Coordinates of C-alpha atoms and ligand atoms in Angstrom, one line a residue:
Chain A
M574 CA 56.2 17.3 -53.9
D575 CA 52.8 18.4 -53.3
Y576 CA 51.6 16.1 -50.5
T577 CA 48.9 17.7 -48.4
W578 CA 49.3 16.9 -44.7
H579 CA 46.1 16.1 -42.8
F580 CA 46.9 16.4 -39.1
Q581 CA 43.2 16.9 -38.4
I582 CA 42.7 13.1 -38.6
V583 CA 45.4 12.6 -35.9
W584 CA 43.7 15.1 -33.7
D585 CA 40.3 13.4 -34.2
Y586 CA 41.9 10.1 -33.0
R587 CA 44.0 11.7 -30.2
M588 CA 42.5 9.4 -27.6
V589 CA 44.1 6.5 -29.4
F590 CA 47.5 8.0 -28.9
V591 CA 46.8 8.8 -25.3
R592 CA 45.7 5.2 -24.8
G593 CA 48.9 3.9 -26.5
A594 CA 51.1 6.2 -24.5
I595 CA 49.6 5.0 -21.3
M596 CA 50.3 1.4 -22.3
T597 CA 53.8 2.2 -23.3
A598 CA 54.4 4.0 -20.0
Q599 CA 53.0 1.0 -18.1
I600 CA 55.2 -1.5 -19.8
T601 CA 58.2 0.8 -19.3
F602 CA 57.4 1.1 -15.7
W603 CA 57.1 -2.6 -15.0
A604 CA 60.1 -3.4 -17.2
T605 CA 62.2 -0.8 -15.4
L606 CA 61.1 -2.1 -12.0
I607 CA 62.0 -5.7 -13.0
G608 CA 65.2 -4.5 -14.5
L609 CA 66.3 -2.7 -11.3
V610 CA 65.2 -5.5 -9.0
F611 CA 67.1 -8.2 -11.0
G612 CA 69.9 -5.9 -12.3
L613 CA 71.4 -4.9 -9.0
P614 CA 71.9 -8.5 -7.7
L615 CA 73.1 -9.7 -11.1
G616 CA 75.6 -6.9 -11.2
L617 CA 76.8 -7.6 -7.7
M618 CA 76.9 -11.4 -8.4
R619 CA 79.1 -10.8 -11.4
R620 CA 81.6 -8.9 -9.2
S621 CA 81.7 -11.7 -6.7
R622 CA 84.8 -13.7 -6.0
I623 CA 82.7 -16.8 -5.7
L624 CA 82.5 -18.6 -9.0
L625 CA 79.1 -20.1 -8.2
L626 CA 77.6 -16.6 -8.1
R627 CA 79.7 -15.0 -10.8
A628 CA 79.3 -17.6 -13.6
P629 CA 75.5 -17.8 -13.7
A630 CA 75.2 -14.0 -13.5
A631 CA 77.7 -13.6 -16.4
T632 CA 75.8 -16.2 -18.5
I633 CA 72.4 -14.6 -18.0
I634 CA 73.7 -11.1 -18.6
E635 CA 75.6 -12.1 -21.8
L636 CA 72.7 -14.2 -23.1
F637 CA 70.3 -11.3 -22.8
R638 CA 72.7 -8.8 -24.3
S639 CA 73.7 -10.9 -27.2
T640 CA 70.3 -11.9 -28.5
P641 CA 67.6 -9.6 -30.1
A642 CA 65.0 -8.4 -27.7
L643 CA 62.3 -9.3 -30.2
V644 CA 63.4 -12.9 -30.1
Q645 CA 63.4 -12.9 -26.3
L646 CA 59.8 -11.6 -26.2
V647 CA 58.5 -14.0 -28.8
W648 CA 60.3 -16.8 -27.0
I649 CA 58.8 -15.9 -23.6
Y650 CA 55.3 -15.6 -25.1
Y651 CA 55.2 -18.6 -27.3
A652 CA 58.0 -21.1 -26.2
L653 CA 57.9 -20.7 -22.4
P654 CA 54.2 -21.9 -22.2
I655 CA 55.1 -25.0 -24.2
L656 CA 58.1 -25.8 -21.9
T657 CA 56.6 -24.9 -18.6
G658 CA 52.8 -24.7 -19.1
L659 CA 53.1 -21.1 -17.8
Q660 CA 51.0 -18.9 -20.2
M661 CA 51.2 -15.2 -19.5
S662 CA 49.2 -12.5 -21.3
N663 CA 50.9 -10.6 -24.1
T664 CA 51.3 -7.5 -22.0
V665 CA 52.8 -9.4 -19.0
S666 CA 55.1 -11.3 -21.4
V667 CA 56.4 -8.0 -22.9
S668 CA 56.9 -6.4 -19.5
I669 CA 58.8 -9.3 -18.1
G670 CA 60.8 -9.9 -21.3
L671 CA 61.8 -6.3 -21.5
G672 CA 62.4 -6.3 -17.8
L673 CA 64.9 -9.1 -18.0
H674 CA 66.5 -7.6 -21.1
A675 CA 66.9 -4.3 -19.2
A676 CA 68.2 -6.2 -16.1
A677 CA 71.1 -7.4 -18.2
Y678 CA 72.1 -3.9 -19.2
F679 CA 71.4 -2.4 -15.8
A680 CA 73.6 -5.1 -14.2
E681 CA 76.5 -3.9 -16.4
I682 CA 75.8 -0.3 -15.4
F683 CA 75.7 -1.2 -11.7
R684 CA 78.9 -3.3 -12.1
A685 CA 80.8 -0.6 -13.9
G686 CA 79.6 2.1 -11.5
I687 CA 80.6 0.1 -8.5
N688 CA 84.0 -0.8 -10.0
S689 CA 84.7 2.9 -10.7
I690 CA 84.8 3.7 -7.0
S691 CA 88.4 3.6 -5.9
R692 CA 89.8 0.8 -3.7
G693 CA 90.7 3.5 -1.1
Q694 CA 87.0 4.0 -0.4
W695 CA 86.6 0.3 0.4
D696 CA 89.7 0.4 2.5
A697 CA 88.4 3.3 4.6
A698 CA 85.0 1.8 5.0
L699 CA 86.2 -1.6 5.9
A700 CA 89.0 -0.3 8.2
T701 CA 86.3 1.5 10.2
G702 CA 84.7 -1.9 10.9
M703 CA 81.9 -1.8 8.4
T704 CA 80.7 -5.1 6.9
Y705 CA 80.6 -5.5 3.1
T706 CA 76.9 -4.7 3.1
Q707 CA 77.3 -1.6 5.2
A708 CA 80.2 -0.3 3.1
M709 CA 78.3 -1.0 -0.1
R710 CA 75.1 0.8 1.2
R711 CA 76.7 3.7 3.0
I712 CA 79.9 4.5 1.1
I713 CA 80.1 2.8 -2.3
L714 CA 76.6 2.9 -3.8
P715 CA 75.9 6.5 -2.9
Q716 CA 78.9 7.5 -4.9
A717 CA 78.5 5.0 -7.7
V718 CA 74.8 5.9 -8.3
R719 CA 75.9 9.4 -9.3
R720 CA 78.1 7.9 -12.0
M721 CA 75.4 5.5 -13.0
V722 CA 72.7 8.1 -13.8
P723 CA 73.9 9.1 -17.3
P724 CA 74.2 5.5 -18.7
F725 CA 71.1 4.5 -16.8
I726 CA 69.1 7.3 -18.6
N727 CA 70.5 6.0 -21.9
E728 CA 69.2 2.5 -21.2
F729 CA 65.9 3.9 -20.0
A730 CA 65.3 5.9 -23.1
S731 CA 66.2 2.9 -25.2
L732 CA 63.9 0.7 -23.1
I733 CA 60.9 3.1 -23.8
K734 CA 61.6 2.7 -27.5
L735 CA 61.9 -1.1 -27.2
T736 CA 58.3 -1.2 -26.0
T737 CA 57.3 -0.9 -29.7
L738 CA 58.4 -4.5 -30.0
G739 CA 55.2 -5.3 -28.1
S740 CA 53.3 -4.7 -31.3
A741 CA 54.7 -8.0 -32.5
L742 CA 52.7 -9.7 -29.7
A743 CA 49.6 -7.4 -30.4
V744 CA 50.1 -5.4 -27.3
Y745 CA 48.2 -2.1 -27.6
E746 CA 51.2 0.2 -27.1
L747 CA 51.9 3.3 -29.1
L748 CA 53.2 1.6 -32.3
H749 CA 50.5 -1.0 -32.4
E750 CA 47.8 1.7 -31.9
A751 CA 49.4 3.8 -34.6
N752 CA 49.5 0.9 -37.1
N753 CA 45.8 0.2 -36.5
L754 CA 45.0 3.8 -37.0
I755 CA 46.9 3.7 -40.3
N756 CA 44.9 0.8 -41.5
N757 CA 41.7 2.8 -40.8
T758 CA 42.8 6.2 -42.1
Y759 CA 45.5 5.5 -44.7
R760 CA 47.5 8.4 -43.2
P761 CA 50.9 6.8 -42.4
L762 CA 53.0 10.0 -42.7
E763 CA 50.9 12.1 -40.3
I764 CA 50.5 9.2 -37.9
Y765 CA 54.2 8.2 -37.8
T766 CA 55.2 11.9 -37.4
V767 CA 52.9 12.2 -34.4
L768 CA 54.2 8.8 -33.1
A769 CA 57.7 10.1 -33.2
L770 CA 56.7 13.3 -31.4
A771 CA 54.8 11.2 -28.8
F772 CA 58.0 9.2 -28.0
A773 CA 60.1 12.4 -27.9
A774 CA 57.5 13.8 -25.4
L775 CA 57.9 10.8 -23.2
I776 CA 61.7 10.6 -23.3
F777 CA 62.8 14.3 -23.4
P778 CA 61.6 15.2 -19.8
I779 CA 63.6 12.2 -18.5
I780 CA 66.8 13.3 -20.2
Y781 CA 66.2 16.9 -19.0
A782 CA 65.6 15.8 -15.4
S783 CA 68.8 13.7 -15.4
Q784 CA 70.8 16.7 -16.6
L785 CA 69.4 18.8 -13.8
L786 CA 70.3 16.1 -11.3
E787 CA 73.9 15.8 -12.6
Q788 CA 74.2 19.6 -12.3
R789 CA 73.0 19.6 -8.7
W790 CA 75.4 16.9 -7.7
R791 CA 78.3 18.7 -9.3
V792 CA 77.5 21.8 -7.4
R793 CA 77.0 20.0 -4.0
Q794 CA 80.1 17.9 -4.1
Chain B
M1027 CA 105.3 -5.2 31.7
K1028 CA 102.9 -3.4 29.4
P1029 CA 100.5 -5.7 27.6
V1030 CA 101.2 -6.6 24.0
M1031 CA 98.6 -5.1 21.7
I1032 CA 99.8 -6.4 18.4
S1033 CA 102.0 -9.4 17.8
A1034 CA 103.2 -10.8 14.5
R1035 CA 104.8 -14.2 14.2
N1036 CA 106.5 -15.3 10.9
V1037 CA 103.9 -13.4 8.9
Q1038 CA 104.0 -14.2 5.2
K1039 CA 102.1 -12.9 2.2
S1040 CA 102.3 -13.6 -1.5
F1041 CA 100.7 -11.8 -4.4
G1042 CA 100.5 -14.6 -7.0
A1043 CA 103.9 -16.1 -7.3
T1044 CA 105.8 -13.2 -5.6
Q1045 CA 106.3 -13.4 -1.9
V1046 CA 106.2 -9.8 -0.5
L1047 CA 106.3 -10.6 3.2
K1048 CA 108.9 -13.3 4.1
G1049 CA 108.3 -14.1 7.7
I1050 CA 108.0 -11.0 10.0
D1051 CA 108.0 -11.0 13.7
L1052 CA 106.9 -8.0 15.8
D1053 CA 105.5 -7.2 19.2
V1054 CA 104.0 -3.8 19.8
V1055 CA 103.0 -3.0 23.5
K1056 CA 100.3 -0.7 24.7
G1057 CA 101.2 2.9 24.4
E1058 CA 104.2 2.2 22.1
V1059 CA 104.9 4.2 18.9
L1060 CA 106.5 2.1 16.3
A1061 CA 107.8 3.7 13.1
I1062 CA 108.3 1.4 10.1
I1063 CA 110.8 2.6 7.5
G1064 CA 112.3 1.1 4.4
P1065 CA 112.6 1.5 0.7
S1066 CA 109.5 1.6 -1.5
G1067 CA 108.2 -1.8 -2.4
S1068 CA 109.7 -3.5 0.7
G1069 CA 106.3 -4.5 1.9
K1070 CA 105.6 -1.9 4.6
S1071 CA 102.0 -1.1 3.5
T1072 CA 101.2 -4.8 2.9
F1073 CA 102.4 -5.6 6.5
L1074 CA 100.4 -2.8 8.0
R1075 CA 97.3 -3.8 6.0
C1076 CA 97.7 -7.4 7.2
M1077 CA 97.3 -6.1 10.8
N1078 CA 93.6 -5.2 10.2
F1079 CA 93.2 -7.9 7.6
L1080 CA 92.6 -5.5 4.7
E1081 CA 95.2 -7.7 3.2
E1082 CA 95.0 -11.5 3.9
Y1083 CA 98.3 -12.9 5.1
D1084 CA 98.8 -16.5 4.1
G1085 CA 101.4 -17.7 6.6
G1086 CA 102.2 -17.1 10.3
E1087 CA 99.9 -15.3 12.6
I1088 CA 98.9 -11.9 13.7
R1089 CA 97.3 -11.3 17.1
F1090 CA 95.5 -8.2 18.3
D1091 CA 94.9 -8.0 22.0
D1092 CA 95.6 -11.8 22.0
R1093 CA 93.0 -12.5 19.4
L1094 CA 94.0 -14.1 16.1
V1095 CA 93.3 -11.7 13.3
G1096 CA 91.4 -13.0 10.2
Y1097 CA 91.5 -16.7 11.1
R1098 CA 90.1 -19.1 13.6
K1099 CA 90.5 -22.7 14.5
N1100 CA 87.7 -24.9 13.4
T1101 CA 86.4 -27.9 15.4
N1102 CA 89.2 -30.1 13.9
G1103 CA 91.8 -27.6 15.1
K1104 CA 92.5 -26.4 11.5
L1105 CA 92.9 -22.7 10.7
V1106 CA 90.1 -21.4 8.6
K1107 CA 89.1 -17.8 7.5
D1108 CA 87.3 -16.1 10.3
S1109 CA 83.8 -14.8 9.7
A1110 CA 83.4 -11.3 8.2
V1111 CA 81.6 -10.1 11.3
H1112 CA 84.5 -11.1 13.6
V1113 CA 87.0 -9.5 11.2
A1114 CA 84.9 -6.3 11.1
A1115 CA 84.7 -6.3 14.9
I1116 CA 88.5 -6.4 15.2
R1117 CA 88.9 -3.7 12.6
A1118 CA 86.5 -1.4 14.5
R1119 CA 89.0 -1.4 17.4
M1120 CA 91.9 -0.2 15.2
G1121 CA 92.0 3.1 13.4
M1122 CA 93.7 3.5 10.0
V1123 CA 95.0 6.5 8.2
F1124 CA 95.9 6.3 4.5
Q1125 CA 98.4 8.1 2.3
S1126 CA 95.5 9.2 0.1
F1127 CA 93.2 10.3 3.0
N1128 CA 90.2 8.3 1.5
L1129 CA 87.6 10.6 3.1
F1130 CA 84.1 9.9 1.9
P1131 CA 83.6 12.5 -0.8
H1132 CA 79.8 12.5 -0.7
M1133 CA 79.7 13.4 3.0
S1134 CA 80.6 16.6 4.9
V1135 CA 83.5 16.5 7.3
L1136 CA 81.2 16.0 10.3
D1137 CA 79.3 13.1 8.6
N1138 CA 82.6 11.5 7.7
V1139 CA 83.5 11.5 11.4
I1140 CA 80.2 10.3 12.8
E1141 CA 79.7 7.6 10.1
G1142 CA 81.6 4.9 11.9
P1143 CA 80.3 5.6 15.4
M1144 CA 76.7 5.6 14.1
I1145 CA 76.8 2.7 11.6
V1146 CA 79.3 0.4 13.2
Q1147 CA 79.0 1.2 16.9
R1148 CA 75.3 2.2 16.6
R1149 CA 75.8 5.1 18.9
K1150 CA 73.2 7.9 19.2
R1151 CA 73.6 10.7 16.7
E1152 CA 73.9 13.5 19.3
D1153 CA 76.5 11.6 21.2
A1154 CA 78.5 10.9 18.0
V1155 CA 78.2 14.6 17.0
R1156 CA 79.4 15.8 20.3
Q1157 CA 82.4 13.6 20.2
A1158 CA 83.1 14.5 16.6
K1159 CA 83.1 18.2 17.3
G1160 CA 85.6 17.7 20.1
L1161 CA 87.8 15.7 17.8
L1162 CA 87.6 18.2 14.9
D1163 CA 88.4 20.9 17.4
R1164 CA 91.4 19.0 18.5
V1165 CA 92.8 18.6 14.9
G1166 CA 92.1 22.2 14.2
L1167 CA 89.1 21.8 11.9
S1168 CA 86.3 23.2 14.0
T1169 CA 85.5 25.8 11.3
K1170 CA 85.3 23.1 8.6
I1171 CA 82.6 20.9 10.1
D1172 CA 80.2 21.3 7.2
A1173 CA 82.8 21.5 4.4
F1174 CA 83.0 18.8 1.8
P1175 CA 86.4 17.0 1.5
E1176 CA 87.2 18.3 -1.9
T1177 CA 87.1 21.9 -0.7
L1178 CA 89.9 21.1 1.9
S1179 CA 93.6 21.2 1.5
G1180 CA 95.5 17.9 1.7
G1181 CA 96.6 18.7 5.2
Q1182 CA 93.1 19.4 6.3
Q1183 CA 91.8 16.3 4.7
Q1184 CA 94.4 14.2 6.5
R1185 CA 93.5 15.8 9.8
A1186 CA 89.9 15.1 9.2
A1187 CA 90.8 11.5 8.3
I1188 CA 92.6 11.2 11.7
A1189 CA 89.6 12.6 13.5
R1190 CA 87.4 10.0 11.6
A1191 CA 89.6 7.2 12.8
L1192 CA 89.8 8.5 16.4
A1193 CA 86.0 8.7 16.6
M1194 CA 85.9 4.9 16.9
N1195 CA 87.9 5.2 20.1
P1196 CA 90.6 2.8 18.6
E1197 CA 93.0 1.0 20.8
V1198 CA 95.7 1.1 18.0
M1199 CA 96.2 3.6 15.2
L1200 CA 97.8 2.4 11.9
F1201 CA 99.3 5.1 9.7
D1202 CA 100.4 4.3 6.1
E1203 CA 102.6 7.2 5.0
P1204 CA 100.2 9.8 6.2
T1205 CA 102.2 12.8 4.9
S1206 CA 103.6 11.4 1.7
A1207 CA 100.9 12.9 -0.5
L1208 CA 101.1 16.3 1.1
D1209 CA 102.8 19.5 -0.2
P1210 CA 105.9 20.0 2.0
E1211 CA 104.4 23.0 3.8
L1212 CA 101.4 21.0 4.9
V1213 CA 103.4 18.1 6.4
G1214 CA 104.0 19.8 9.7
E1215 CA 100.3 20.3 10.7
V1216 CA 99.6 16.6 10.3
L1217 CA 102.7 15.5 12.2
D1218 CA 101.8 17.9 15.0
V1219 CA 98.5 16.1 15.4
M1220 CA 100.2 12.7 15.4
R1221 CA 102.8 13.9 17.9
S1222 CA 100.0 15.0 20.3
L1223 CA 98.3 11.6 19.9
A1224 CA 101.6 9.9 20.8
S1225 CA 102.1 12.0 23.9
D1226 CA 98.5 11.1 25.0
G1227 CA 99.7 7.5 25.0
M1228 CA 98.0 6.2 21.9
T1229 CA 99.5 3.0 20.5
M1230 CA 100.7 3.8 17.0
I1231 CA 102.3 2.0 14.1
V1232 CA 103.5 4.5 11.5
V1233 CA 104.9 3.7 8.1
T1234 CA 106.8 6.9 7.3
H1235 CA 109.6 8.5 5.4
E1236 CA 109.7 11.4 7.9
M1237 CA 112.9 10.5 9.6
A1238 CA 112.8 13.4 12.0
F1239 CA 109.4 12.2 13.2
A1240 CA 110.6 8.7 13.6
R1241 CA 113.6 9.8 15.6
D1242 CA 111.7 12.2 17.9
V1243 CA 108.4 10.5 18.4
A1244 CA 108.9 6.7 17.9
D1245 CA 109.9 4.5 20.8
R1246 CA 111.2 2.0 18.3
V1247 CA 112.0 2.0 14.6
M1248 CA 111.7 -1.1 12.4
M1249 CA 113.6 -1.2 9.1
M1250 CA 112.0 -3.3 6.4
D1251 CA 113.6 -4.5 3.2
H1252 CA 112.5 -7.1 0.6
G1253 CA 109.7 -8.3 2.8
K1254 CA 111.8 -8.8 5.9
S1255 CA 112.4 -6.9 9.1
V1256 CA 116.0 -6.1 8.8
E1257 CA 116.4 -4.6 12.2
I1258 CA 114.3 -3.0 15.0
G1259 CA 115.4 -0.9 17.9
P1260 CA 115.3 2.5 19.6
P1261 CA 115.7 5.4 17.1
R1262 CA 119.0 6.3 18.5
D1263 CA 120.5 2.9 17.6
I1264 CA 118.9 2.7 14.2
F1265 CA 119.8 6.2 13.1
T1266 CA 123.2 6.6 14.6
N1267 CA 124.5 3.1 14.7
P1268 CA 122.6 0.8 12.4
S1269 CA 123.8 -2.7 12.6
H1270 CA 123.0 -3.5 8.9
A1271 CA 124.5 -2.2 5.7
R1272 CA 121.0 -2.1 4.2
T1273 CA 119.8 0.3 6.9
E1274 CA 122.8 2.5 6.5
E1275 CA 122.5 2.7 2.7
F1276 CA 118.8 3.5 3.0
L1277 CA 119.3 6.2 5.6
Q1278 CA 122.0 7.8 3.6
R1279 CA 119.8 7.9 0.5
V1280 CA 116.8 9.3 2.4
L1281 CA 118.7 11.9 4.4
Q1282 CA 120.6 13.1 1.3
R1283 CA 117.3 13.8 -0.3
A1284 CA 116.0 15.6 2.7
A1285 CA 119.1 17.7 3.2
P1286 CA 121.5 18.1 0.3
A1287 CA 124.3 19.2 2.6
P1288 CA 127.0 16.6 3.3
L1289 CA 126.2 14.3 6.1
K1290 CA 129.0 15.0 8.6
N1291 CA 126.8 14.8 11.6
P1292 CA 123.6 12.7 10.8
E1293 CA 122.1 13.5 14.2
G1294 CA 122.3 17.2 13.5
V1295 CA 120.7 16.9 10.1
L1296 CA 117.9 14.7 11.5
Ligands
LIG469 N1 97.4 -5.7 -4.6 C1 98.7 -6.1 -5.0 N2 98.8 -7.0 -6.0 C2 100.0 -7.4 -6.5 N3 101.2 -6.9 -6.0 C3 101.1 -6.0 -4.9 C4 99.9 -5.6 -4.4 N4 100.1 -4.7 -3.4 C5 101.5 -4.6 -3.3 N5 102.1 -5.4 -4.2 C6 103.5 -5.6 -4.4 O1 104.0 -6.0 -3.1 C7 105.3 -5.4 -2.9 C8 105.2 -4.6 -1.6 O2 104.4 -3.5 -1.8 P1 104.0 -2.5 -0.6 O3 103.6 -3.3 0.6 O4 103.1 -1.5 -1.1 O5 105.4 -1.8 -0.3 P2 105.8 -0.5 0.4 O6 104.6 0.0 1.1 O7 106.9 -0.8 1.3 O8 106.2 0.5 -0.7 C9 105.6 -4.5 -4.1 O9 106.4 -5.2 -5.0 C10 104.2 -4.3 -4.7 O10 104.4 -4.2 -6.1
LIG470 MG1 103.5 1.8 0.9

C-alpha cells in the first residue's frame, strides 16, 4: 500500500481540534456533575427499605441503562419539546442527556460500593449513637469511595467517548469538528488518527491519576 | 436497692418465619456484670443487639433507664417505632463491643476513639483527644495512638474498640463474644481490661464462652438455649449446681473442650 500520509493538513487546522476538545471537555464536565448529583441519591434510594423510594429509582436506573444513549439524546432534543414545550439547545440537551445516562451508571457504582462495606461497620457506627446520615457520611462513604474509584473511572472514560454522540445533534464536539474537517480536506485517515489520539490524550491522564490515588490509599491504610 | 438499668419483658424476635427469641425476661441493675452463655445459635447475639435496637424486637419490651427502647406510644396509646433520633440518643448511652472489633479502618486509633464524642456528643476536639489518650493509656495502647487498625494485633484492636466505646461515657457496656475471634494467647489481655472495668463498677452484659471469666467476674450468669433464658443465677449455682439438664450438658461440652482432662472437679478446672 503506498498511501502518503499528510499530517501537515491536521496541523494547519489544529485550532479546530482544540475547539472540539474544549467542547468535549465541557460536555463531559457538565454530564459528570449531573451524573454525580443525581447518581448518589438514586443509588441511595435504590438501597432504601421504603418501596416508594426504591421502585422509582430502580425504574429510572434500568430505563437509562437498557436504552441506547443516542436514543436518549435524540429523544430529549426532539421529543421533550413537543411534550413539554421545553426546548433546550443541542449542547444543553447533550449535557443533560449524557448526565442522566451517567447518573444511572454512577448510581449503581454508589450502590455497589456502599453495599460492599460490611454490616459490622454500620453496627459500630450506629451503636455509637450516630444517625443514618452521620454513619453514611463519616464511616461508610469514606470507605466506599475508595472502592468506587476504579469503576467510576471506567464510567468516566466511557462518558468522554459518549460525547461523540453529540455530533448527531450537530454539537461541535471533537467528532463533529473532525467530520467537518474531513468534508473540507478529504483526509479522513489522518484526521481520524489524530481524533483517536486526542481522545487518548483526554482519557489517559485520568486513568493515570486514579492509579496513583489507588496506590496512595493502599499505602496509607 | 440498686436501680435497674436494663429490663427485658417477654422479648420476642423472629427472622422471617423462625422465632429466635421466645419471650425473655431480664433485669440488670446498675453496676452488675451479667454473663450470657449458651450454645451457638441460641439467640445470645440477637438478644444483646435488641438491647440497643441494632436488632428490632417484635414482641415484649426492653427498657433502658426506664425508657422504652425502640418504640413509643403514639397519641392513641398504640406502640409505634420510635424516631431515629431517639433511638440514636439511647444507643449513645450504651457502649458495644463486637466479636469482629469493627474498628473504622480508614481512621487512626485516636480518630476511632474521638469520632463518637466529636460527631455524636459534639464535644471539643481537644477535650475528646485528652480523654481518648487517657483511655488508650488505660487499655495499654498509648504507643499505638497514630496506628491504623490493620497494623494492630487482634487483641490490640479489641482493646482499641473498648476504648472507643468507653469514650462515650456509657452507662452500660454490651460485649458480644469479645474474645472469640482472638488467638488464644491474646485473650487474656482483653479479659484483663474487662475485669478492670467490672471492678470499677461498670454495668456490663457479656456474651461469652470464657467460662473462667464468667465464674470469676460475673455477678450472675444467664444460660440461653433455643431463644429462651433457661436459668439465671450466681455463677456458683450455675456452674456447680445447674438446675437444668440443658445447662449441665452445655457446660460439660464447653469445659471438655477447654480442658481435655476428665472433669472430676469442675470448680478446679474452671
Ligand atoms: N440477620 C439474620 N437473619 C436471619 N437469621 C438470623 C439473623 N441473625 C441471626 N439469625 C438466626 O437467629 C438465630 C440466633 O442467632 P444468634 O443470636 O446469632 O445466636 P448466638 O449469638 O447465640 O450464636 C440463629 O439461628 C441465626 O441463624
Ligand atoms: Mg453470637
